Coordinates of C-alpha atoms in Angstrom, one line a residue:
Chain A
M1 CA 23.9 -9.6 -9.5
R2 CA 22.5 -8.6 -6.1
G3 CA 18.8 -9.5 -6.0
A4 CA 19.1 -12.6 -8.2
R5 CA 20.9 -14.7 -5.6
F6 CA 19.4 -16.5 -2.6
G7 CA 20.5 -14.5 0.4
G8 CA 20.2 -14.2 4.1
L9 CA 17.0 -12.2 3.8
D10 CA 15.4 -15.0 1.8
L11 CA 16.5 -17.5 4.4
A12 CA 15.1 -15.4 7.2
I13 CA 11.7 -15.1 5.3
L14 CA 11.5 -18.8 4.8
A15 CA 12.4 -19.6 8.4
V16 CA 9.7 -17.2 9.7
G17 CA 7.2 -18.4 7.2
L18 CA 7.7 -22.1 8.0
A19 CA 7.8 -21.4 11.7
F20 CA 4.4 -19.8 11.3
L21 CA 3.1 -22.7 9.3
Y22 CA 4.4 -25.5 11.6
G23 CA 4.7 -23.8 15.0
P24 CA 1.0 -24.2 16.1
M25 CA 0.9 -27.8 14.9
L26 CA 4.0 -28.7 16.8
L27 CA 2.7 -27.0 19.9
L28 CA -0.5 -29.1 19.6
V29 CA 1.5 -32.3 19.3
L30 CA 3.7 -31.3 22.2
Y31 CA 0.8 -30.5 24.5
S32 CA -0.9 -33.8 23.6
F33 CA 1.8 -35.4 25.8
N34 CA 1.2 -33.0 28.6
A35 CA 0.3 -34.7 31.9
S36 CA -1.5 -31.6 33.1
R37 CA -5.0 -30.8 32.0
L38 CA -4.2 -27.1 31.9
V39 CA -3.0 -25.7 28.5
T40 CA -0.3 -23.5 29.7
V41 CA 1.1 -25.6 32.5
W42 CA 3.6 -28.3 31.6
G43 CA 2.9 -31.2 33.9
G44 CA 5.5 -33.6 32.6
F45 CA 5.5 -36.2 29.8
S46 CA 2.5 -38.5 29.7
T47 CA 0.5 -40.6 27.3
R48 CA -2.6 -40.6 29.4
W49 CA -4.6 -38.7 26.9
Y50 CA -3.9 -41.3 24.2
A51 CA -5.2 -43.9 26.6
A52 CA -8.3 -41.9 27.3
L53 CA -8.8 -41.5 23.6
L54 CA -8.8 -45.3 23.1
A55 CA -11.5 -45.6 25.7
N56 CA -13.6 -42.9 24.2
E57 CA -16.4 -44.8 22.5
P58 CA -18.2 -42.0 20.5
L59 CA -14.8 -40.7 19.2
R60 CA -13.9 -44.3 18.0
E61 CA -17.3 -44.7 16.4
A62 CA -17.0 -41.4 14.6
S63 CA -13.6 -42.4 13.3
L64 CA -15.0 -45.5 11.8
V65 CA -17.8 -43.5 10.1
S66 CA -15.2 -41.0 8.8
L67 CA -13.0 -43.8 7.4
R68 CA -15.9 -45.5 5.6
V69 CA -17.1 -42.3 4.1
A70 CA -13.6 -41.2 3.1
L71 CA -12.8 -44.6 1.4
V72 CA -16.1 -44.9 -0.6
S73 CA -16.3 -41.2 -1.5
A74 CA -12.7 -41.0 -2.6
A75 CA -13.2 -44.1 -4.8
L76 CA -16.3 -42.4 -6.4
A77 CA -14.5 -39.1 -6.8
T78 CA -11.5 -40.8 -8.4
L79 CA -13.7 -42.5 -11.0
V80 CA -15.8 -39.4 -11.9
G81 CA -12.8 -37.0 -11.5
T82 CA -10.6 -39.1 -13.8
L83 CA -13.3 -39.4 -16.5
A84 CA -13.8 -35.6 -16.2
A85 CA -10.1 -35.0 -16.5
I86 CA -9.9 -37.2 -19.7
L87 CA -12.8 -35.2 -21.2
L88 CA -11.1 -31.9 -20.3
A89 CA -7.7 -33.0 -21.6
R90 CA -9.1 -33.9 -25.0
P91 CA -7.6 -31.7 -27.6
G92 CA -9.6 -29.3 -29.8
R93 CA -13.1 -28.1 -29.4
V94 CA -15.4 -30.1 -27.1
A95 CA -19.1 -29.2 -26.9
G96 CA -19.9 -27.4 -23.6
R97 CA -16.3 -27.2 -22.3
R98 CA -17.0 -23.9 -20.5
T99 CA -20.2 -25.1 -18.8
F100 CA -18.5 -28.4 -17.9
T101 CA -15.4 -26.7 -16.4
A102 CA -17.6 -24.3 -14.5
L103 CA -19.8 -27.1 -13.0
L104 CA -16.7 -29.2 -12.3
L105 CA -14.8 -26.5 -10.4
A106 CA -17.8 -25.0 -8.6
P107 CA -17.7 -27.3 -5.6
M108 CA -14.0 -26.6 -5.2
V109 CA -14.3 -22.8 -5.2
L110 CA -17.7 -22.1 -3.8
P111 CA -17.9 -21.6 0.0
E112 CA -18.6 -24.9 1.8
V113 CA -21.8 -23.6 3.4
I114 CA -23.3 -23.2 0.0
V115 CA -22.2 -26.6 -1.2
G116 CA -23.4 -28.3 2.0
L117 CA -26.8 -26.5 2.1
S118 CA -27.5 -27.1 -1.6
L119 CA -26.7 -30.8 -1.4
L120 CA -28.8 -31.3 1.7
L121 CA -31.8 -29.5 0.0
L122 CA -31.3 -31.8 -3.1
F123 CA -31.3 -34.9 -0.9
V124 CA -34.5 -33.7 0.9
A125 CA -36.2 -32.9 -2.4
L126 CA -35.3 -36.4 -3.7
G127 CA -36.6 -37.9 -0.5
F128 CA -33.2 -39.5 0.4
E129 CA -32.9 -40.4 4.1
R130 CA -30.0 -38.5 5.6
G131 CA -27.2 -40.8 6.7
I132 CA -23.8 -42.2 5.8
W133 CA -24.7 -42.4 2.1
T134 CA -25.7 -38.8 1.8
V135 CA -22.4 -37.7 3.4
T136 CA -20.5 -40.0 1.1
L137 CA -22.2 -38.7 -2.0
A138 CA -21.7 -35.1 -0.9
H139 CA -18.0 -35.7 -0.2
A140 CA -17.6 -37.3 -3.6
T141 CA -19.1 -34.3 -5.2
V142 CA -16.8 -31.9 -3.4
T143 CA -13.6 -33.9 -4.0
T144 CA -14.3 -34.8 -7.7
A145 CA -13.0 -31.4 -8.7
F146 CA -9.7 -31.9 -6.9
V147 CA -9.1 -35.3 -8.5
A148 CA -9.9 -33.9 -11.9
V149 CA -7.5 -31.0 -11.5
V150 CA -4.6 -33.3 -10.4
V151 CA -5.2 -35.9 -13.1
Q152 CA -5.8 -33.3 -15.9
A153 CA -2.4 -31.6 -15.1
R154 CA -0.7 -35.0 -15.5
L155 CA -2.6 -35.9 -18.7
L156 CA -1.6 -32.6 -20.3
G157 CA 2.0 -33.4 -19.4
I158 CA 1.9 -36.8 -21.2
E159 CA 3.3 -36.7 -24.6
R160 CA 0.4 -37.1 -27.0
D161 CA 2.9 -38.6 -29.4
L162 CA 3.0 -41.7 -27.2
E163 CA -0.7 -42.4 -27.7
A164 CA -0.4 -41.6 -31.4
A165 CA 2.6 -44.0 -31.7
A166 CA 0.5 -46.8 -30.2
R167 CA -2.3 -46.0 -32.7
D168 CA 0.2 -46.2 -35.5
L169 CA 1.4 -49.6 -34.3
G170 CA -2.2 -50.8 -34.7
A171 CA -3.7 -50.3 -31.2
S172 CA -7.3 -49.3 -31.1
P173 CA -8.1 -46.0 -29.3
A174 CA -9.3 -48.0 -26.3
T175 CA -6.2 -50.2 -26.2
A176 CA -3.9 -47.2 -26.7
F177 CA -5.6 -45.4 -23.8
L178 CA -5.6 -48.4 -21.5
T179 CA -2.0 -49.6 -22.2
V180 CA -0.2 -46.2 -22.7
T181 CA -2.1 -43.2 -21.2
L182 CA -3.7 -44.8 -18.2
P183 CA -0.4 -46.3 -16.8
L184 CA 1.4 -43.0 -17.3
A185 CA -1.4 -41.2 -15.5
A186 CA -1.6 -43.7 -12.6
P187 CA 0.5 -41.8 -10.1
A188 CA -1.7 -38.7 -10.5
I189 CA -4.8 -40.8 -10.2
G190 CA -3.3 -42.3 -7.0
A191 CA -2.5 -38.8 -5.7
G192 CA -6.0 -37.7 -6.6
F193 CA -7.5 -40.5 -4.6
L194 CA -5.3 -39.7 -1.6
L195 CA -6.2 -36.0 -1.8
A196 CA -9.9 -36.9 -2.0
F197 CA -9.5 -39.3 1.0
T198 CA -7.8 -36.7 3.2
L199 CA -10.3 -33.9 2.2
S200 CA -13.2 -36.1 3.1
L201 CA -11.6 -37.2 6.4
D202 CA -11.2 -33.5 7.2
D203 CA -14.5 -32.0 6.2
L204 CA -16.8 -30.5 8.8
V205 CA -19.1 -28.2 7.1
V206 CA -20.5 -30.3 4.2
A207 CA -20.8 -33.3 6.5
S208 CA -22.7 -31.3 9.1
F209 CA -25.3 -30.4 6.6
T210 CA -25.7 -33.8 5.0
A211 CA -25.3 -36.2 7.9
G212 CA -28.2 -37.7 9.7
P213 CA -28.5 -39.5 13.0
G214 CA -25.9 -42.2 13.4
S215 CA -23.5 -40.8 10.7
T216 CA -21.6 -38.3 12.9
T217 CA -18.1 -38.0 11.4
L218 CA -14.9 -37.5 13.3
P219 CA -14.6 -33.7 12.5
M220 CA -18.2 -33.2 13.6
R221 CA -17.4 -35.0 16.9
I222 CA -14.1 -33.0 17.3
Y223 CA -16.0 -29.7 16.5
S224 CA -18.6 -30.3 19.1
S225 CA -16.1 -30.9 21.8
V226 CA -13.8 -28.1 20.6
R227 CA -16.8 -25.7 21.0
L228 CA -16.7 -26.5 24.7
G229 CA -13.0 -25.6 24.9
V230 CA -9.6 -27.1 24.5
T231 CA -9.4 -30.7 25.7
P232 CA -6.2 -32.7 25.9
E233 CA -8.0 -35.7 24.5
I234 CA -8.7 -33.8 21.3
N235 CA -5.1 -32.7 21.2
A236 CA -4.2 -36.4 21.2
A237 CA -6.7 -37.3 18.5
S238 CA -5.5 -34.4 16.4
S239 CA -1.9 -35.4 16.8
L240 CA -2.7 -39.0 15.7
L241 CA -4.6 -37.7 12.7
M242 CA -1.8 -35.4 11.6
G243 CA 0.8 -38.1 12.0
L244 CA -1.3 -40.5 10.0
V245 CA -1.9 -38.0 7.2
G246 CA 1.8 -37.0 7.2
A247 CA 2.9 -40.6 6.9
A248 CA 0.5 -41.3 4.1
V249 CA 1.6 -38.3 2.1
L250 CA 5.2 -39.2 2.6
V251 CA 4.7 -42.8 1.5
A252 CA 2.7 -41.6 -1.5
S253 CA 5.2 -39.0 -2.6
L254 CA 8.1 -41.5 -2.3
A255 CA 6.1 -44.1 -4.2
S256 CA 5.2 -41.7 -7.0
R257 CA 8.8 -40.4 -7.2
R258 CA 10.0 -44.0 -7.9
R259 CA 7.4 -44.7 -10.5
A260 CA 7.6 -41.3 -12.3
P261 CA 11.2 -40.0 -12.1
T262 CA 10.5 -37.3 -14.7
T263 CA 8.0 -35.4 -12.6
Chain B
M1 CA -15.4 -51.5 -32.1
N2 CA -19.0 -50.8 -31.2
R3 CA -18.4 -51.8 -27.6
A4 CA -15.5 -49.3 -27.5
A5 CA -17.7 -46.5 -28.9
A6 CA -20.4 -47.3 -26.3
A7 CA -17.8 -47.3 -23.5
S8 CA -16.5 -44.0 -24.7
R9 CA -20.0 -42.6 -24.7
V10 CA -20.6 -43.8 -21.1
A11 CA -17.2 -42.3 -20.1
T12 CA -18.5 -38.9 -21.4
M13 CA -22.0 -39.2 -20.1
L14 CA -21.1 -40.2 -16.5
P15 CA -19.2 -37.0 -15.5
W16 CA -21.8 -34.9 -17.2
A17 CA -24.7 -36.6 -15.4
W18 CA -22.9 -36.5 -12.1
L19 CA -22.3 -32.7 -12.4
L20 CA -25.8 -32.0 -13.5
V21 CA -27.3 -34.0 -10.6
F22 CA -24.9 -33.1 -7.8
V23 CA -23.8 -29.6 -8.7
A24 CA -26.3 -27.9 -11.0
A25 CA -29.6 -29.4 -9.6
P26 CA -28.8 -28.5 -6.0
L27 CA -28.2 -24.9 -6.8
V28 CA -31.6 -24.8 -8.6
V29 CA -33.2 -26.4 -5.5
V30 CA -31.6 -23.7 -3.3
A31 CA -33.1 -21.0 -5.6
K32 CA -36.5 -22.6 -5.4
I33 CA -36.5 -23.0 -1.7
S34 CA -35.3 -19.4 -1.2
L35 CA -38.7 -18.5 -2.7
S36 CA -40.7 -20.8 -0.4
E37 CA -42.4 -20.0 2.8
S38 CA -40.9 -21.2 6.0
A39 CA -42.9 -23.7 8.0
V40 CA -42.3 -25.5 11.2
A41 CA -42.9 -28.9 9.6
Q42 CA -40.1 -31.4 8.8
P43 CA -38.5 -30.5 6.4
P44 CA -39.0 -26.9 7.5
Y45 CA -40.2 -25.3 4.4
R46 CA -43.4 -25.3 2.4
P47 CA -42.8 -25.3 -1.4
R48 CA -44.5 -22.3 -3.1
W49 CA -44.6 -24.1 -6.4
S50 CA -44.1 -27.4 -8.1
W51 CA -43.4 -28.5 -11.7
T52 CA -46.6 -28.5 -13.7
L53 CA -48.0 -27.2 -16.9
D54 CA -51.4 -26.4 -15.4
P55 CA -52.0 -22.6 -16.0
A56 CA -54.0 -22.3 -12.8
A57 CA -51.1 -23.6 -10.8
W58 CA -48.7 -21.1 -12.6
Q59 CA -51.2 -18.3 -11.8
A60 CA -51.2 -19.3 -8.1
F61 CA -47.4 -19.4 -8.3
A62 CA -47.2 -16.0 -9.7
D63 CA -49.6 -14.6 -7.1
G64 CA -47.6 -16.1 -4.3
L65 CA -44.1 -15.5 -5.7
G66 CA -42.4 -15.6 -2.4
L67 CA -39.8 -12.9 -2.0
D68 CA -40.5 -13.0 1.7
S69 CA -37.1 -14.4 2.5
Y70 CA -35.3 -11.7 0.5
R71 CA -37.5 -9.1 2.1
A72 CA -36.5 -10.4 5.5
L73 CA -32.9 -10.1 4.4
L74 CA -33.3 -6.5 3.5
A75 CA -35.3 -5.6 6.6
D76 CA -32.9 -7.0 9.2
D77 CA -29.6 -5.1 9.3
L78 CA -28.0 -8.3 10.7
Y79 CA -27.6 -9.5 7.1
W80 CA -26.3 -6.3 5.8
R81 CA -23.7 -6.1 8.6
S82 CA -22.7 -9.8 8.0
A83 CA -22.3 -9.1 4.3
L84 CA -20.2 -6.0 4.9
A85 CA -18.1 -7.7 7.6
S86 CA -17.5 -10.7 5.3
L87 CA -16.3 -8.3 2.6
A88 CA -14.1 -6.4 5.0
I89 CA -12.6 -9.5 6.7
A90 CA -12.0 -11.3 3.4
S91 CA -10.4 -8.1 1.8
A92 CA -8.2 -7.5 4.8
A93 CA -7.2 -11.1 5.1
T94 CA -6.4 -11.4 1.4
A95 CA -4.3 -8.2 1.6
I96 CA -2.3 -9.6 4.5
L97 CA -1.9 -12.9 2.7
V98 CA -0.4 -11.1 -0.3
L99 CA 2.0 -9.3 2.0
V100 CA 3.0 -12.5 3.8
G101 CA 2.7 -15.0 0.9
Y102 CA 4.6 -13.1 -1.8
P103 CA 7.9 -12.8 0.1
V104 CA 7.7 -16.5 1.0
A105 CA 7.0 -17.5 -2.6
L106 CA 9.8 -15.2 -3.9
A107 CA 12.3 -16.7 -1.4
M108 CA 11.2 -20.2 -2.5
A109 CA 11.7 -19.3 -6.1
R110 CA 15.2 -17.9 -5.4
A111 CA 16.2 -20.9 -3.4
P112 CA 18.8 -23.3 -5.0
K113 CA 17.1 -25.5 -7.5
R114 CA 17.9 -28.7 -5.5
L115 CA 16.0 -27.3 -2.5
R116 CA 12.9 -26.2 -4.2
P117 CA 10.9 -29.5 -4.4
V118 CA 11.6 -29.9 -0.7
L119 CA 10.4 -26.4 0.2
L120 CA 7.3 -27.0 -2.0
A121 CA 6.5 -30.2 -0.2
I122 CA 6.9 -28.5 3.2
V123 CA 4.5 -25.7 2.2
I124 CA 2.0 -28.1 0.7
L125 CA 2.0 -30.6 3.7
P126 CA -0.2 -28.4 6.0
F127 CA -2.8 -28.4 3.3
W128 CA -3.1 -32.2 3.7
T129 CA -3.5 -32.1 7.4
S130 CA -6.9 -31.2 8.9
F131 CA -8.1 -27.6 8.5
L132 CA -10.2 -28.0 11.6
I133 CA -7.3 -29.1 13.7
R134 CA -5.0 -26.3 12.4
V135 CA -7.6 -23.8 13.4
Y136 CA -8.1 -25.6 16.7
A137 CA -4.4 -25.3 17.4
W138 CA -4.8 -21.6 17.6
I139 CA -7.4 -21.7 20.4
A140 CA -4.7 -22.9 22.9
I141 CA -2.4 -20.1 21.7
L142 CA -4.8 -17.2 21.6
R143 CA -7.1 -17.8 24.5
P144 CA -6.9 -15.7 27.7
A145 CA -4.0 -17.1 29.8
G146 CA -3.1 -19.2 26.7
L147 CA 0.4 -19.8 25.2
L148 CA 0.7 -16.3 23.6
D149 CA -0.2 -14.4 26.7
A150 CA 2.1 -16.7 28.7
A151 CA 4.9 -15.9 26.3
L152 CA 4.2 -12.2 26.4
G153 CA 4.2 -12.4 30.2
L154 CA 7.8 -13.7 30.1
F155 CA 8.8 -10.4 28.6
G156 CA 6.8 -8.4 31.1
L157 CA 4.2 -7.5 28.4
P158 CA 0.5 -7.3 29.2
P159 CA -1.8 -10.2 28.0
L160 CA -3.6 -9.6 24.7
E161 CA -6.5 -12.1 25.2
L162 CA -7.0 -12.3 21.5
L163 CA -9.4 -15.2 21.3
N164 CA -13.0 -14.4 20.3
S165 CA -12.1 -11.2 18.4
T166 CA -11.7 -10.2 14.8
P167 CA -7.9 -10.0 15.0
A168 CA -8.0 -13.7 16.0
V169 CA -10.1 -14.5 13.0
L170 CA -7.6 -12.7 10.7
I171 CA -4.7 -14.6 12.2
G172 CA -6.6 -17.9 11.8
I173 CA -7.5 -17.1 8.2
V174 CA -4.0 -16.0 7.2
Y175 CA -2.6 -19.2 8.8
A176 CA -5.0 -21.5 7.1
Y177 CA -4.9 -20.0 3.7
L178 CA -1.2 -19.2 3.4
P179 CA -0.4 -22.2 1.1
F180 CA -3.2 -21.2 -1.3
M181 CA -1.5 -17.8 -1.7
V182 CA 2.1 -19.0 -1.8
L183 CA 1.6 -21.9 -4.3
P184 CA 0.2 -20.0 -7.4
I185 CA 2.7 -17.1 -6.9
Y186 CA 5.6 -19.6 -6.6
A187 CA 4.4 -21.5 -9.7
V188 CA 4.8 -18.4 -11.9
L189 CA 7.9 -17.1 -10.2
E190 CA 9.7 -20.4 -10.5
R191 CA 9.2 -20.4 -14.2
R192 CA 10.6 -16.9 -14.8
D193 CA 13.7 -16.7 -17.0
P194 CA 16.8 -15.9 -15.0
A195 CA 18.2 -14.2 -18.1
L196 CA 15.6 -11.4 -17.7
L197 CA 16.9 -10.6 -14.2
E198 CA 20.5 -10.6 -15.5
A199 CA 19.5 -8.3 -18.4
A200 CA 17.8 -5.9 -16.0
A201 CA 20.9 -5.9 -13.8
D202 CA 23.1 -5.3 -16.8
L203 CA 21.0 -2.4 -17.8
G204 CA 21.7 -0.9 -14.5
A205 CA 18.4 -1.7 -12.6
G206 CA 18.8 -2.1 -8.9
T207 CA 17.0 -4.7 -6.7
V208 CA 13.9 -2.6 -6.3
A209 CA 13.7 -1.5 -10.0
T210 CA 14.2 -5.1 -11.2
F211 CA 11.5 -6.3 -8.9
R212 CA 9.1 -3.6 -10.0
T213 CA 9.8 -3.8 -13.8
V214 CA 10.5 -7.6 -14.2
T215 CA 9.5 -9.8 -11.4
L216 CA 6.2 -8.2 -10.3
P217 CA 4.7 -7.9 -13.8
L218 CA 5.7 -11.5 -14.6
S219 CA 4.0 -12.8 -11.4
R220 CA 0.7 -11.0 -12.0
P221 CA -1.2 -14.1 -13.2
G222 CA -0.1 -16.1 -10.1
L223 CA -0.9 -13.2 -7.9
A224 CA -4.4 -13.0 -9.4
S225 CA -5.2 -16.7 -8.9
G226 CA -3.8 -16.6 -5.4
V227 CA -6.0 -13.6 -4.5
L228 CA -9.1 -15.3 -5.9
L229 CA -8.4 -18.7 -4.5
C230 CA -8.2 -17.1 -1.1
F231 CA -10.9 -14.4 -1.3
V232 CA -13.8 -16.5 -2.4
P233 CA -13.7 -19.3 0.2
I234 CA -12.7 -16.7 3.0
F235 CA -15.8 -14.7 2.1
G236 CA -18.0 -17.7 3.0
E237 CA -15.8 -19.0 5.8
F238 CA -17.6 -20.6 8.7
V239 CA -15.2 -22.6 10.8
I240 CA -12.6 -19.9 11.6
P241 CA -15.0 -17.1 12.6
D242 CA -17.0 -19.6 14.6
L243 CA -14.1 -21.0 16.6
L244 CA -11.8 -18.0 16.9
G245 CA -14.2 -15.1 16.5
G246 CA -16.4 -13.4 19.1
S247 CA -20.2 -13.4 19.0
D248 CA -19.9 -10.0 17.3
T249 CA -17.7 -11.3 14.5
L250 CA -20.5 -11.7 11.9
M251 CA -19.7 -13.4 8.6
L252 CA -22.2 -14.5 6.0
G253 CA -21.1 -18.2 6.3
R254 CA -21.7 -18.1 10.0
T255 CA -25.1 -16.3 9.6
L256 CA -26.2 -18.9 7.0
W257 CA -25.2 -21.7 9.4
S258 CA -27.1 -20.2 12.4
E259 CA -30.2 -19.6 10.2
F260 CA -30.1 -23.2 9.2
F261 CA -29.1 -25.0 12.3
G262 CA -30.2 -22.5 14.9
N263 CA -33.4 -21.0 13.6
R264 CA -34.2 -23.9 11.3
D265 CA -35.3 -21.3 8.7
W266 CA -34.4 -23.1 5.5
P267 CA -35.8 -20.6 3.1
L268 CA -33.9 -17.7 4.7
A269 CA -30.7 -19.8 4.8
S270 CA -31.2 -20.5 1.1
A271 CA -31.8 -16.8 0.4
V272 CA -28.5 -16.0 2.2
A273 CA -26.8 -18.6 0.0
I274 CA -28.2 -17.1 -3.2
V275 CA -27.1 -13.6 -2.2
M276 CA -23.6 -15.0 -1.5
L277 CA -23.5 -16.7 -4.8
L278 CA -24.5 -13.5 -6.6
A279 CA -21.8 -11.5 -4.7
L280 CA -19.2 -14.1 -5.7
A281 CA -20.4 -14.5 -9.3
L282 CA -18.1 -11.8 -10.6
P283 CA -14.8 -12.9 -9.0
L284 CA -15.7 -16.6 -9.9
A285 CA -16.3 -15.8 -13.5
W286 CA -12.9 -14.0 -13.6
L287 CA -11.2 -17.0 -11.9
R288 CA -12.7 -19.3 -14.5
E289 CA -11.7 -17.1 -17.4
S290 CA -8.1 -16.9 -16.2
G291 CA -8.1 -20.6 -15.5
L292 CA -9.3 -21.4 -19.0
R293 CA -6.9 -19.0 -20.6
R294 CA -4.0 -20.7 -18.8
G295 CA -5.3 -24.1 -19.7
D296 CA -5.4 -23.1 -23.4
A297 CA -2.0 -21.6 -23.3
R298 CA -0.6 -24.9 -22.1
R299 CA -2.3 -26.8 -24.9

């Protein structure tokens, strides 16, 4: 029975793996409270970089742009992604399923530089002015696939019998869908929205291609200062962002656990 | 009833229209512009052709079919070297990811059932936090006189000064992509039947033989999706080689970026994108096939 049981070696592997995953992030948070400007010198605990962050006008502006883009693009991606997931989860043969799947998943698996470049060239060809809307549409395109994958997994897990039962009891297909399937899929749709929101908030490459003057997002701002080297202010901004996302994911997972105890 | 049918039709058409406009059309535009001539005007390209049925225009198009960008790609060994470096770095990083990710996934799958959802959440959480910030965190660690060198100094070891080198890029990639390797492998290992392991043990197989004959073959689908989920985006990675690599760490994604933003040569950047797409077509088709098969099996 050796080999089947969880042992000391497994524990060691997990400990090392998780230390590798979390160590750098914890160091970053730790050093955001460093009073010294130098990376390797610990100058005592201080929140001065957080104060400096609040006074940093371009960074604040970029945060607002990022939040607006993330909210609107996540809403769009949730709508399109959920509809795509419903199409994919339909049983039996659906015309063009292979093409549809390929197009849906392409922005998720293709390198970001290709997605960003191709969307920019589309916007230029259509004569769209580059700005906050082009970034929003581009982000919605990238994140739709993620929403669709999350929602489709949930739809496949829902007992088809439940919808059939509703139909037997006289509900129209639309009513059966709206009163049975949709509420059951709601936690996954919420998770999809949250995923799309955080992915948009995080994206540098696609935004850099599709942004115009006045639509510089937070990652673009962070990237341009990171290129100049490590700055304690960016450490503080990163720590805040990680804390925010961590809290949001925690709340969402607790909420979905309460609503869907079976998953 | 008719309204419901109309609503259902709209629900079908909307995702299709979205994907055709925002996924299919852009790739066609990239292909078109890769055949155009670069110009200094804004936008910096001069279309070689436009949509028309006039035969004279088609003749002119055929005469001037612009393979200039592709010729430039072949002529300059920068592109060959970036393509080969991308391939080498993506292969090496994927191999390291398998060696690191598989034991972690196996340990997770062997953990007590009660603990597994917690471990899963802990491995997924970094995926939710910013990719850029996670890469950025390594700059402070790897840079000369950074945290790694300071730690080595405590043990009297010489500094490594890893930042701006290919090993730094590999470390960054393995760090950033580890969840993508662990999750698919864990997903298949977690579902394996414990009775199979007991049967192998009863039949006298040791730990190694059980792993080789039962666990590894069972985990092959997860391993395949992990490899592809990592290899494809790593091949086109821009952020990690740009922030952690040196100026000599060429990768195609970075070359495309500098053609576009640095040299403002849109046709050449488009040609690089098309070459990248063709290079990735095979692994992508494989990924889609395996994804479809798994989707069908579940149905």
